[in-house]
Short mmCIF file of C-alpha atoms in Angstrom, two decimals:
data_model
loop_
_atom_site.label_atom_id
_atom_site.label_comp_id
_atom_site.label_asym_id
_atom_site.label_seq_id
_atom_site.Cartn_x
_atom_site.Cartn_y
_atom_site.Cartn_z
CA MET O 1 67.46 37.96 12.02
CA ARG O 2 66.45 36.44 15.31
CA HIS O 3 65.33 32.96 16.27
CA ASP O 4 63.67 31.89 19.49
CA HIS O 5 63.38 28.27 18.40
CA LEU O 6 65.97 26.11 16.69
CA ILE O 7 64.05 23.84 14.35
CA THR O 8 66.24 23.41 11.29
CA SER O 9 69.67 24.46 10.16
CA LYS O 10 67.99 26.08 7.17
CA GLN O 11 66.92 28.95 9.41
CA LEU O 12 70.53 29.81 10.25
CA SER O 13 72.67 32.28 8.36
CA ARG O 14 76.44 32.16 8.27
CA ALA O 15 76.49 34.90 10.90
CA ASP O 16 74.15 32.89 13.15
CA ILE O 17 76.36 29.82 12.84
CA GLU O 18 79.53 31.78 13.55
CA THR O 19 77.91 33.38 16.61
CA VAL O 20 77.17 29.93 18.05
CA LEU O 21 80.54 28.44 17.16
CA ASP O 22 82.45 31.44 18.54
CA ARG O 23 80.46 31.26 21.78
CA ALA O 24 81.12 27.53 21.97
CA ALA O 25 84.84 28.16 21.56
CA GLU O 26 84.79 30.70 24.41
CA ILE O 27 82.97 28.26 26.65
CA ASP O 28 85.25 25.40 25.61
CA ALA O 29 88.27 27.48 26.57
CA ASP O 30 86.93 28.42 29.99
CA PRO O 31 83.82 26.48 31.08
CA SER O 32 84.11 27.79 34.64
CA ALA O 33 83.33 31.31 33.44
CA VAL O 34 79.73 30.28 32.76
CA ALA O 35 79.29 27.85 35.64
CA ASP O 36 76.50 29.89 37.29
CA ARG O 37 75.27 31.78 34.30
CA HIS O 38 71.91 30.05 34.15
CA ALA O 39 71.32 29.11 37.76
CA ASN O 40 67.64 28.37 38.48
CA THR O 41 67.02 27.67 34.81
CA LEU O 42 65.15 24.48 34.05
CA LEU O 43 65.34 22.65 30.74
CA GLY O 44 62.63 20.15 29.73
CA LEU O 45 63.87 17.03 27.93
CA LEU O 46 61.19 15.44 25.77
CA PHE O 47 62.67 12.41 24.04
CA PHE O 48 60.08 10.34 22.24
CA GLU O 49 62.89 8.24 20.74
CA PRO O 50 65.91 6.67 22.42
CA SER O 51 69.03 8.81 22.66
CA THR O 52 72.31 8.62 24.48
CA ARG O 53 74.65 11.36 23.32
CA THR O 54 72.13 14.05 22.45
CA LYS O 55 70.12 13.68 25.61
CA MET O 56 73.08 13.38 27.96
CA SER O 57 74.97 16.22 26.35
CA PHE O 58 71.96 18.54 26.71
CA GLU O 59 71.65 17.48 30.32
CA THR O 60 75.35 18.03 30.91
CA ALA O 61 75.28 21.37 29.10
CA MET O 62 72.39 22.71 31.17
CA LYS O 63 73.98 21.58 34.43
CA ARG O 64 77.34 23.06 33.48
CA LEU O 65 75.57 26.38 32.97
CA GLY O 66 74.26 26.16 36.54
CA GLY O 67 70.77 25.03 35.61
CA ASP O 68 68.97 21.74 35.82
CA VAL O 69 66.74 19.48 33.73
CA VAL O 70 63.43 17.71 34.04
CA ASP O 71 63.05 14.64 31.93
CA MET O 72 59.81 13.26 30.53
CA GLY O 73 61.33 9.78 30.80
CA SER O 74 60.47 7.01 28.43
CA VAL O 75 57.37 7.14 26.27
CA GLU O 76 56.15 3.96 27.98
CA SER O 77 56.14 5.64 31.38
CA SER O 78 54.58 8.93 30.24
CA SER O 79 51.10 10.21 29.42
CA VAL O 80 51.96 9.70 25.78
CA LYS O 81 51.19 6.06 26.44
CA LYS O 82 47.65 7.18 27.35
CA GLY O 83 47.25 8.85 23.98
CA GLU O 84 48.21 12.42 24.85
CA THR O 85 49.07 14.47 21.79
CA LEU O 86 52.46 16.08 21.34
CA ALA O 87 50.75 19.46 21.23
CA ASP O 88 49.32 18.89 24.72
CA THR O 89 52.57 17.49 26.08
CA VAL O 90 54.65 20.50 25.06
CA ARG O 91 52.02 22.94 26.33
CA VAL O 92 52.05 21.25 29.73
CA ILE O 93 55.82 20.97 30.09
CA GLU O 94 56.26 24.53 28.83
CA GLY O 95 54.56 25.58 32.06
CA TYR O 96 57.24 23.85 34.12
CA THR O 97 60.38 24.88 32.29
CA ASP O 98 62.33 27.69 30.63
CA ALA O 99 63.13 25.82 27.42
CA LEU O 100 62.34 22.53 25.74
CA VAL O 101 64.41 19.98 23.86
CA LEU O 102 62.35 17.69 21.65
CA ARG O 103 63.19 14.49 19.85
CA HIS O 104 60.33 12.81 18.04
CA PRO O 105 60.00 10.08 15.41
CA LYS O 106 57.73 12.15 13.15
CA GLN O 107 59.07 14.61 10.61
CA GLY O 108 57.86 18.14 11.25
CA ALA O 109 57.22 17.41 14.95
CA ALA O 110 59.44 20.27 16.13
CA THR O 111 57.88 22.71 13.68
CA MET O 112 54.42 21.83 14.92
CA ALA O 113 55.41 21.83 18.60
CA SER O 114 57.01 25.26 18.26
CA GLU O 115 53.63 26.63 17.18
CA PHE O 116 52.19 25.72 20.58
CA VAL O 117 54.85 27.11 22.93
CA ASP O 118 56.50 30.41 23.77
CA VAL O 119 59.62 29.12 25.51
CA PRO O 120 62.57 28.31 23.23
CA LEU O 121 62.27 24.88 21.65
CA LEU O 122 65.27 23.03 20.27
CA ASN O 123 64.80 20.27 17.74
CA ALA O 124 66.90 17.29 18.80
CA GLY O 125 65.83 15.21 15.81
CA ASP O 126 62.48 14.82 14.05
CA GLY O 127 62.29 11.49 12.28
CA ALA O 128 64.26 11.56 9.05
CA GLY O 129 64.01 15.36 9.01
CA HIS O 130 66.50 17.57 10.81
CA HIS O 131 68.95 17.54 13.70
CA PRO O 132 70.32 21.08 13.87
CA THR O 133 72.15 20.90 17.20
CA GLN O 134 74.10 17.90 15.89
CA THR O 135 74.94 20.03 12.89
CA MET O 136 76.30 22.80 15.08
CA LEU O 137 78.69 20.41 16.82
CA ASP O 138 79.59 18.91 13.45
CA LEU O 139 80.41 22.36 12.12
CA TYR O 140 82.40 23.17 15.25
CA THR O 141 84.44 20.01 14.77
CA ILE O 142 84.95 20.67 11.06
CA ARG O 143 86.06 24.24 11.76
CA GLU O 144 88.55 23.04 14.36
CA ASN O 145 90.03 20.43 12.03
CA ALA O 146 89.72 21.74 8.49
CA GLY O 147 88.07 25.16 8.45
CA LEU O 148 84.69 25.86 6.92
CA ASP O 149 85.61 27.62 3.69
CA ASP O 150 87.46 26.15 0.71
CA LEU O 151 86.36 22.82 2.06
CA THR O 152 85.72 19.60 0.15
CA ILE O 153 83.57 17.25 2.17
CA GLY O 154 82.35 13.76 1.41
CA ILE O 155 79.14 12.68 3.16
CA MET O 156 78.63 8.93 2.92
CA GLY O 157 76.15 6.28 4.00
CA ASP O 158 72.42 6.49 4.57
CA LEU O 159 71.68 9.88 3.09
CA LYS O 160 67.99 9.17 2.65
CA TYR O 161 66.99 8.80 6.27
CA GLY O 162 70.01 10.46 7.86
CA ARG O 163 68.70 13.61 9.51
CA THR O 164 72.20 14.64 10.58
CA VAL O 165 73.18 14.62 6.92
CA HIS O 166 70.21 16.73 5.84
CA SER O 167 70.92 19.39 8.45
CA LEU O 168 74.65 19.43 7.81
CA ALA O 169 74.23 19.72 4.05
CA HIS O 170 71.91 22.70 4.43
CA ALA O 171 74.21 24.46 6.88
CA LEU O 172 77.29 23.98 4.70
CA THR O 173 75.66 25.93 1.88
CA ASN O 174 76.50 29.03 3.94
CA PHE O 175 80.18 28.38 3.29
CA GLU O 176 82.48 27.89 0.31
CA THR O 177 82.21 24.13 0.26
CA GLN O 178 82.10 21.37 -2.30
CA GLN O 179 79.80 18.61 -1.09
CA HIS O 180 80.09 15.05 -2.43
CA PHE O 181 77.26 12.72 -1.42
CA ILE O 182 78.17 9.04 -1.57
CA SER O 183 75.55 6.33 -1.11
CA PRO O 184 73.89 3.37 -2.76
CA GLU O 185 71.20 4.50 -5.16
CA SER O 186 68.48 3.34 -2.80
CA LEU O 187 69.72 5.60 -0.02
CA GLN O 188 70.39 8.80 -1.96
CA LEU O 189 69.47 12.18 -0.55
CA PRO O 190 65.72 12.82 -0.57
CA ARG O 191 64.72 14.92 -3.57
CA GLU O 192 63.42 17.57 -1.17
CA VAL O 193 66.89 18.04 0.25
CA VAL O 194 68.45 18.16 -3.20
CA TYR O 195 65.83 20.73 -4.21
CA ASP O 196 66.77 22.94 -1.26
CA LEU O 197 70.49 22.57 -1.84
CA HIS O 198 70.04 23.63 -5.42
CA GLN O 199 67.93 26.57 -4.30
CA GLN O 200 70.49 27.62 -1.73
CA GLN O 201 73.68 26.97 -3.62
CA GLY O 202 72.54 26.86 -7.21
CA GLY O 203 73.70 23.26 -7.26
CA ALA O 204 77.24 24.39 -7.92
CA GLY O 205 78.81 22.68 -4.95
CA ILE O 206 76.84 19.45 -4.91
CA LYS O 207 77.61 16.11 -6.53
CA GLU O 208 76.18 12.64 -5.94
CA HIS O 209 78.16 9.39 -6.29
CA GLU O 210 77.74 5.70 -5.63
CA SER O 211 81.43 5.06 -4.98
CA LEU O 212 83.87 6.74 -2.64
CA GLU O 213 86.91 5.78 -4.67
CA ALA O 214 86.95 8.60 -7.17
CA VAL O 215 86.42 11.43 -4.72
CA LEU O 216 88.33 10.24 -1.67
CA PRO O 217 91.73 11.77 -2.61
CA SER O 218 90.18 15.24 -2.93
CA LEU O 219 88.41 15.25 0.44
CA ASP O 220 89.29 17.37 3.46
CA VAL O 221 86.53 15.75 5.52
CA LEU O 222 84.75 12.41 5.21
CA TYR O 223 81.49 12.30 7.19
CA VAL O 224 80.34 8.70 7.54
CA THR O 225 76.88 7.57 8.65
CA ARG O 226 75.53 4.13 9.36
CA ILE O 227 73.92 2.23 6.50
CA GLN O 228 70.81 1.06 8.26
CA ARG O 229 70.32 -2.60 7.54
CA GLU O 230 66.72 -2.41 8.75
CA ARG O 231 65.86 -0.04 5.90
CA PHE O 232 66.51 -2.69 3.25
CA PRO O 233 63.58 -4.93 2.37
CA ASP O 234 66.01 -7.60 1.15
CA GLU O 235 69.08 -8.66 3.16
CA ASN O 236 70.89 -9.56 -0.06
CA GLU O 237 70.48 -6.00 -1.30
CA TYR O 238 72.05 -4.75 1.92
CA GLN O 239 74.96 -7.16 1.66
CA LYS O 240 75.68 -5.98 -1.88
CA VAL O 241 76.35 -2.43 -0.77
CA ALA O 242 77.34 -2.64 2.90
CA GLY O 243 80.99 -3.52 2.37
CA GLU O 244 81.52 -0.69 -0.07
CA TYR O 245 80.66 1.90 2.55
CA GLN O 246 83.05 0.81 5.27
CA ILE O 247 86.27 2.61 6.06
CA ASP O 248 89.45 0.90 7.17
CA ALA O 249 93.17 1.62 7.00
CA GLU O 250 93.40 0.19 3.51
CA THR O 251 90.59 2.44 2.29
CA LEU O 252 92.34 5.50 3.62
CA GLU O 253 95.60 4.77 1.82
CA ALA O 254 94.14 6.79 -1.05
CA ALA O 255 93.16 9.69 1.21
CA SER O 256 94.97 12.92 1.96
CA ASP O 257 97.09 12.81 5.12
CA ASP O 258 95.02 15.73 6.38
CA LEU O 259 91.68 13.98 5.97
CA THR O 260 89.33 14.28 8.94
CA VAL O 261 86.96 11.33 9.41
CA MET O 262 83.72 12.08 11.24
CA HIS O 263 80.66 10.09 12.29
CA PRO O 264 77.64 11.24 14.33
CA LEU O 265 77.69 7.87 16.18
CA PRO O 266 76.59 5.31 17.05
CA ARG O 267 78.69 3.38 14.55
CA VAL O 268 78.35 -0.31 13.92
CA ASP O 269 80.95 -1.40 11.38
CA GLU O 270 81.24 1.65 9.12
CA ILE O 271 84.61 2.66 10.54
CA ALA O 272 87.09 -0.01 11.55
CA PRO O 273 88.45 0.37 15.11
CA GLU O 274 91.98 0.55 13.66
CA ILE O 275 91.16 4.10 12.53
CA ASP O 276 90.31 5.25 16.06
CA ASP O 277 93.86 6.00 17.13
CA THR O 278 94.95 7.64 13.89
CA ASP O 279 95.05 11.35 13.17
CA TYR O 280 92.12 10.86 10.80
CA ALA O 281 89.62 10.08 13.56
CA ALA O 282 87.57 13.00 14.88
CA TYR O 283 84.35 11.22 15.86
CA PHE O 284 84.95 11.03 19.58
CA GLU O 285 86.14 14.63 19.62
CA GLN O 286 82.95 15.39 17.66
CA ALA O 287 80.80 13.77 20.36
CA HIS O 288 82.67 15.62 23.12
CA ASN O 289 82.05 18.91 21.33
CA GLY O 290 78.34 18.37 21.88
CA VAL O 291 78.57 19.82 25.38
CA PRO O 292 80.22 23.21 24.70
CA VAL O 293 78.17 23.67 21.55
CA ARG O 294 74.90 22.93 23.34
CA MET O 295 76.00 25.15 26.21
CA ALA O 296 76.48 27.94 23.66
CA LEU O 297 73.09 27.32 22.07
CA LEU O 298 71.31 27.27 25.42
CA ASP O 299 73.16 30.35 26.56
CA LEU O 300 72.19 32.28 23.45
CA LEU O 301 68.57 31.16 23.56
CA LEU O 302 68.11 31.68 27.31
CA SER O 303 69.89 34.99 27.77
CA ASP O 304 67.96 38.18 28.50
CA ASP O 305 68.24 39.30 24.89
CA ARG O 306 66.90 35.90 23.93
CA GLY O 307 67.57 34.55 20.48
CA ILE O 308 70.40 33.59 18.21
CA ARG O 309 71.29 36.88 16.65
CA GLY O 310 73.04 37.34 13.35
CA GLU O 311 74.86 40.38 12.05
CA THR O 312 71.73 41.58 10.27
CA ASP O 313 69.79 41.82 13.51
CA GLU O 314 69.78 45.55 14.06
CA MET P 1 25.63 40.04 -20.80
CA SER P 2 25.43 37.09 -23.07
CA SER P 3 24.83 33.47 -22.21
CA ASP P 4 27.67 31.46 -20.69
CA HIS P 5 28.51 29.44 -23.77
CA ASP P 6 29.41 32.53 -25.77
CA HIS P 7 32.58 33.05 -23.82
CA HIS P 8 34.59 29.94 -24.46
CA ASP P 9 37.09 30.46 -27.20
CA GLY P 10 34.90 29.35 -30.03
CA ASP P 11 34.21 25.99 -28.47
CA ASP P 12 30.51 26.74 -28.52
CA ASP P 13 29.38 23.62 -30.31
CA HIS P 14 31.07 21.49 -27.74
CA GLU P 15 29.78 23.65 -24.90
CA LEU P 16 26.30 22.80 -25.99
CA ARG P 17 26.93 19.16 -25.29
CA VAL P 18 26.34 19.99 -21.66
CA SER P 19 23.34 22.02 -20.66
CA LYS P 20 23.42 25.73 -19.90
CA ILE P 21 22.97 26.71 -16.31
CA ARG P 22 20.80 29.43 -14.88
CA ASP P 23 22.79 30.35 -11.74
CA GLY P 24 26.08 28.94 -10.64
CA THR P 25 29.63 28.39 -11.87
CA VAL P 26 31.11 27.16 -15.10
CA ILE P 27 34.64 25.93 -14.71
CA ASP P 28 36.11 25.88 -18.16
CA HIS P 29 39.50 24.97 -19.62
CA VAL P 30 40.15 22.25 -17.09
CA ARG P 31 42.87 19.96 -18.35
CA GLY P 32 41.46 16.88 -19.99
CA GLY P 33 40.70 14.15 -17.49
CA GLN P 34 40.71 16.36 -14.39
CA ALA P 35 36.97 17.08 -14.13
CA LEU P 36 36.31 14.41 -11.53
CA ASN P 37 39.16 15.76 -9.42
CA VAL P 38 37.61 19.21 -9.69
CA LEU P 39 34.39 17.77 -8.33
CA ALA P 40 36.34 16.09 -5.53
CA ILE P 41 37.92 19.41 -4.57
CA LEU P 42 34.51 20.99 -4.46
CA GLY P 43 33.25 18.15 -2.31
CA ILE P 44 30.65 17.21 -4.88
CA ASP P 45 29.88 13.53 -5.08
CA GLY P 46 26.23 13.75 -6.06
CA THR P 47 24.86 12.61 -2.73
CA ASP P 48 23.57 16.06 -1.82
CA GLY P 49 21.50 16.34 -4.98
CA GLU P 50 23.68 18.97 -6.65
CA GLU P 51 22.88 19.62 -10.29
CA VAL P 52 26.15 19.20 -12.13
CA SER P 53 27.05 18.88 -15.79
CA VAL P 54 30.41 17.56 -16.84
CA GLY P 55 32.04 17.51 -20.23
CA MET P 56 35.19 15.46 -20.46
CA ASN P 57 37.84 15.46 -23.14
CA VAL P 58 35.91 17.74 -25.45
CA PRO P 59 37.89 19.35 -28.28
CA SER P 60 39.21 22.80 -27.47
CA ASN P 61 40.97 25.58 -29.31
CA ARG P 62 43.35 26.22 -26.43
CA PHE P 63 44.13 22.61 -25.60
CA ALA P 64 43.68 19.52 -27.68
CA ARG P 65 41.15 18.32 -25.11
CA LYS P 66 39.58 19.97 -22.12
CA ASP P 67 37.03 19.27 -19.44
CA ILE P 68 34.16 21.54 -18.42
CA VAL P 69 32.28 21.46 -15.15
CA LYS P 70 29.03 23.34 -14.64
CA VAL P 71 27.63 23.56 -11.14
CA GLU P 72 24.09 24.85 -10.79
CA GLY P 73 23.22 27.03 -7.81
CA ARG P 74 26.69 27.44 -6.42
CA GLU P 75 29.27 30.23 -6.76
CA LEU P 76 32.78 29.13 -5.87
CA SER P 77 34.58 30.81 -2.99
CA GLN P 78 38.10 32.17 -3.42
CA ASP P 79 39.46 29.34 -1.24
CA GLU P 80 37.90 26.80 -3.55
CA VAL P 81 39.28 28.55 -6.60
CA ASP P 82 42.73 28.68 -5.00
CA VAL P 83 42.80 24.95 -4.48
CA LEU P 84 41.30 24.33 -7.88
CA SER P 85 44.30 26.09 -9.35
CA LEU P 86 46.58 23.32 -8.14
CA ILE P 87 45.10 20.76 -10.51
CA ALA P 88 43.57 23.08 -13.10
CA PRO P 89 46.05 25.96 -13.42
CA ASP P 90 44.59 27.11 -16.74
CA ALA P 91 40.96 27.00 -15.69
CA THR P 92 38.55 29.85 -16.29
CA ILE P 93 35.87 30.51 -13.70
CA ASN P 94 32.59 31.88 -15.01
CA ILE P 95 29.99 32.99 -12.50
CA VAL P 96 26.55 32.76 -14.07
CA ARG P 97 23.41 34.54 -12.88
CA ASP P 98 20.15 34.28 -14.74
CA TYR P 99 21.93 32.65 -17.69
CA ASP P 100 24.43 35.52 -18.00
CA VAL P 101 28.13 35.37 -17.22
CA VAL P 102 28.54 38.16 -14.67
CA GLU P 103 32.13 37.41 -13.69
CA LYS P 104 34.89 35.66 -15.56
CA HIS P 105 38.41 35.17 -14.34
CA ARG P 106 41.37 32.88 -14.53
CA VAL P 107 42.45 30.95 -11.44
CA GLU P 108 45.56 32.18 -9.66
CA ARG P 109 47.86 29.94 -7.72
CA PRO P 110 48.01 30.88 -4.03
CA ASP P 111 51.23 30.92 -2.01
CA VAL P 112 49.84 28.58 0.63
CA VAL P 113 46.86 26.23 0.98
CA GLU P 114 45.69 25.27 4.45
CA GLY P 115 43.42 22.48 5.59
CA VAL P 116 42.77 21.21 2.11
CA LEU P 117 45.41 18.59 1.30
CA SER P 118 46.66 15.67 3.37
CA CYS P 119 50.37 14.98 3.47
CA PRO P 120 51.21 11.68 1.76
CA ASN P 121 54.22 11.15 4.03
CA ALA P 122 53.21 8.60 6.67
CA GLY P 123 56.11 9.87 8.78
CA CYS P 124 54.76 13.44 8.86
CA ILE P 125 53.47 14.82 12.16
CA THR P 126 50.29 16.00 10.44
CA THR P 127 49.22 12.42 9.69
CA GLY P 128 48.66 11.58 13.37
CA ASP P 129 46.09 12.79 15.85
CA GLU P 130 47.67 16.17 16.50
CA PRO P 131 45.46 19.28 16.51
CA VAL P 132 47.21 20.72 13.48
CA THR P 133 45.86 22.01 10.20
CA SER P 134 47.73 20.81 7.15
CA ARG P 135 49.63 23.54 5.35
CA PHE P 136 51.32 23.36 1.97
CA THR P 137 53.32 26.00 0.20
CA VAL P 138 52.62 26.13 -3.50
CA LEU P 139 55.67 25.70 -5.72
CA GLU P 140 55.90 26.40 -9.40
CA ASP P 141 55.47 22.73 -10.19
CA GLY P 142 53.89 21.22 -7.09
CA VAL P 143 53.16 21.66 -3.42
CA ARG P 144 55.29 21.23 -0.30
CA CYS P 145 54.22 20.24 3.20
CA SER P 146 55.16 23.03 5.60
CA TYR P 147 55.83 20.49 8.35
CA CYS P 148 57.74 17.51 6.92
CA GLU P 149 58.80 19.42 3.76
CA ARG P 150 57.75 16.62 1.40
CA ILE P 151 57.35 17.91 -2.16
CA VAL P 152 54.50 16.51 -4.27
CA ARG P 153 54.52 17.25 -7.97
CA GLU P 154 52.13 14.66 -9.35
CA GLU P 155 48.74 13.40 -8.31
CA ILE P 156 48.06 16.40 -6.11
CA ALA P 157 44.37 15.65 -6.48
CA SER P 158 44.88 12.42 -4.56
CA LEU P 159 45.91 14.50 -1.52
CA ILE P 160 42.64 16.35 -1.34
CA ASP P 161 41.25 16.03 2.14
CA THR P 162 37.63 15.18 1.47
#
């Protein structure tokens, strides 16, 4: 199996994931060893939506590999404002660069864009769809803190629109994990995602809940996402559920001492600041892991034997 | 070869409610109430003067009720039959020439349909101005957009890109 684009975590096997995470660990241990590995390589950053961590970590990753980036800039200052299609934009920037990173508000944007380019294209988020590079740093963080097999993970918050959740859930089906999805009914996982999880895992390791209380004591990892107030048509409906999906010290009294709390950030009030300095908190470590993981991904996709290669690739 | 109405599971009396055709296609065993969607798939709205006979909700041996569509002067292409299968999976296609049925076959569901359905997801990249042809994989009980991955199980006919 070989991939020249990274569009969705569904395309990755366990071997693919382990290849990336192992490479990330090597780079994390000795970043200087790869400092010039991709000198003269240029990465194109096409962010049609705002981003802080993802964009800056890609930029940092490319520069730490000896390369550089060109940035489309804001949509307002680009030809997109003149009505240029995404298909044209990626075909133009492909001519300038060795690889592309795309974030776009439309689902399926990365899939479509990848059909128009030959250079590697990495999906950095397509609407409510997928965010596979976030998933790789999530998996790296989970492996460092709790391991990836015999894992019980709770994923809580906006599961409907949360692309990080969709990608993570798919990727975890490669491992021996029990996944508990906790959300208000209105923000449950899309049926498409549930369909895929059942296809991939036979549904054995997947359960949906509206309350964290019952499952919290059994969790090794609690992955929290922001409940997006703007998604609720009625503020009262938001207020009814918002408080139930916030984590503070009192909440975690029922948790295992070994619980790892994660969040893709940005957070608003889902995790109380009092958690930040406890052993539970892994969300800043998670964000920091974005650089070595994206360095590993870029290295694997830009090397002479281009592609993320799994053990079946012979 | 015998005339087209001899081939329809003993529903002959009901077949006669709509006129026989000389050359063209008889689409039989369409689920009751789907005939107008069949016409939509075929792009037939009457404005081009097509000669079409439709029987709706006629009694059937195979189903309690079925629809029949007879299109004069037109033999369906495989692409059209493929798409037809999405809303009329049990349909029988009869090609008629000079009042005789010269071909008769069941529809088969394709693996993929391209350029035929529009994705209902307003957040899908295919709903904008991109130069992309819609593509849906055909599931056992619906269709799935190959781009945004939305699954549609009901009202597939409403997605037909006419």
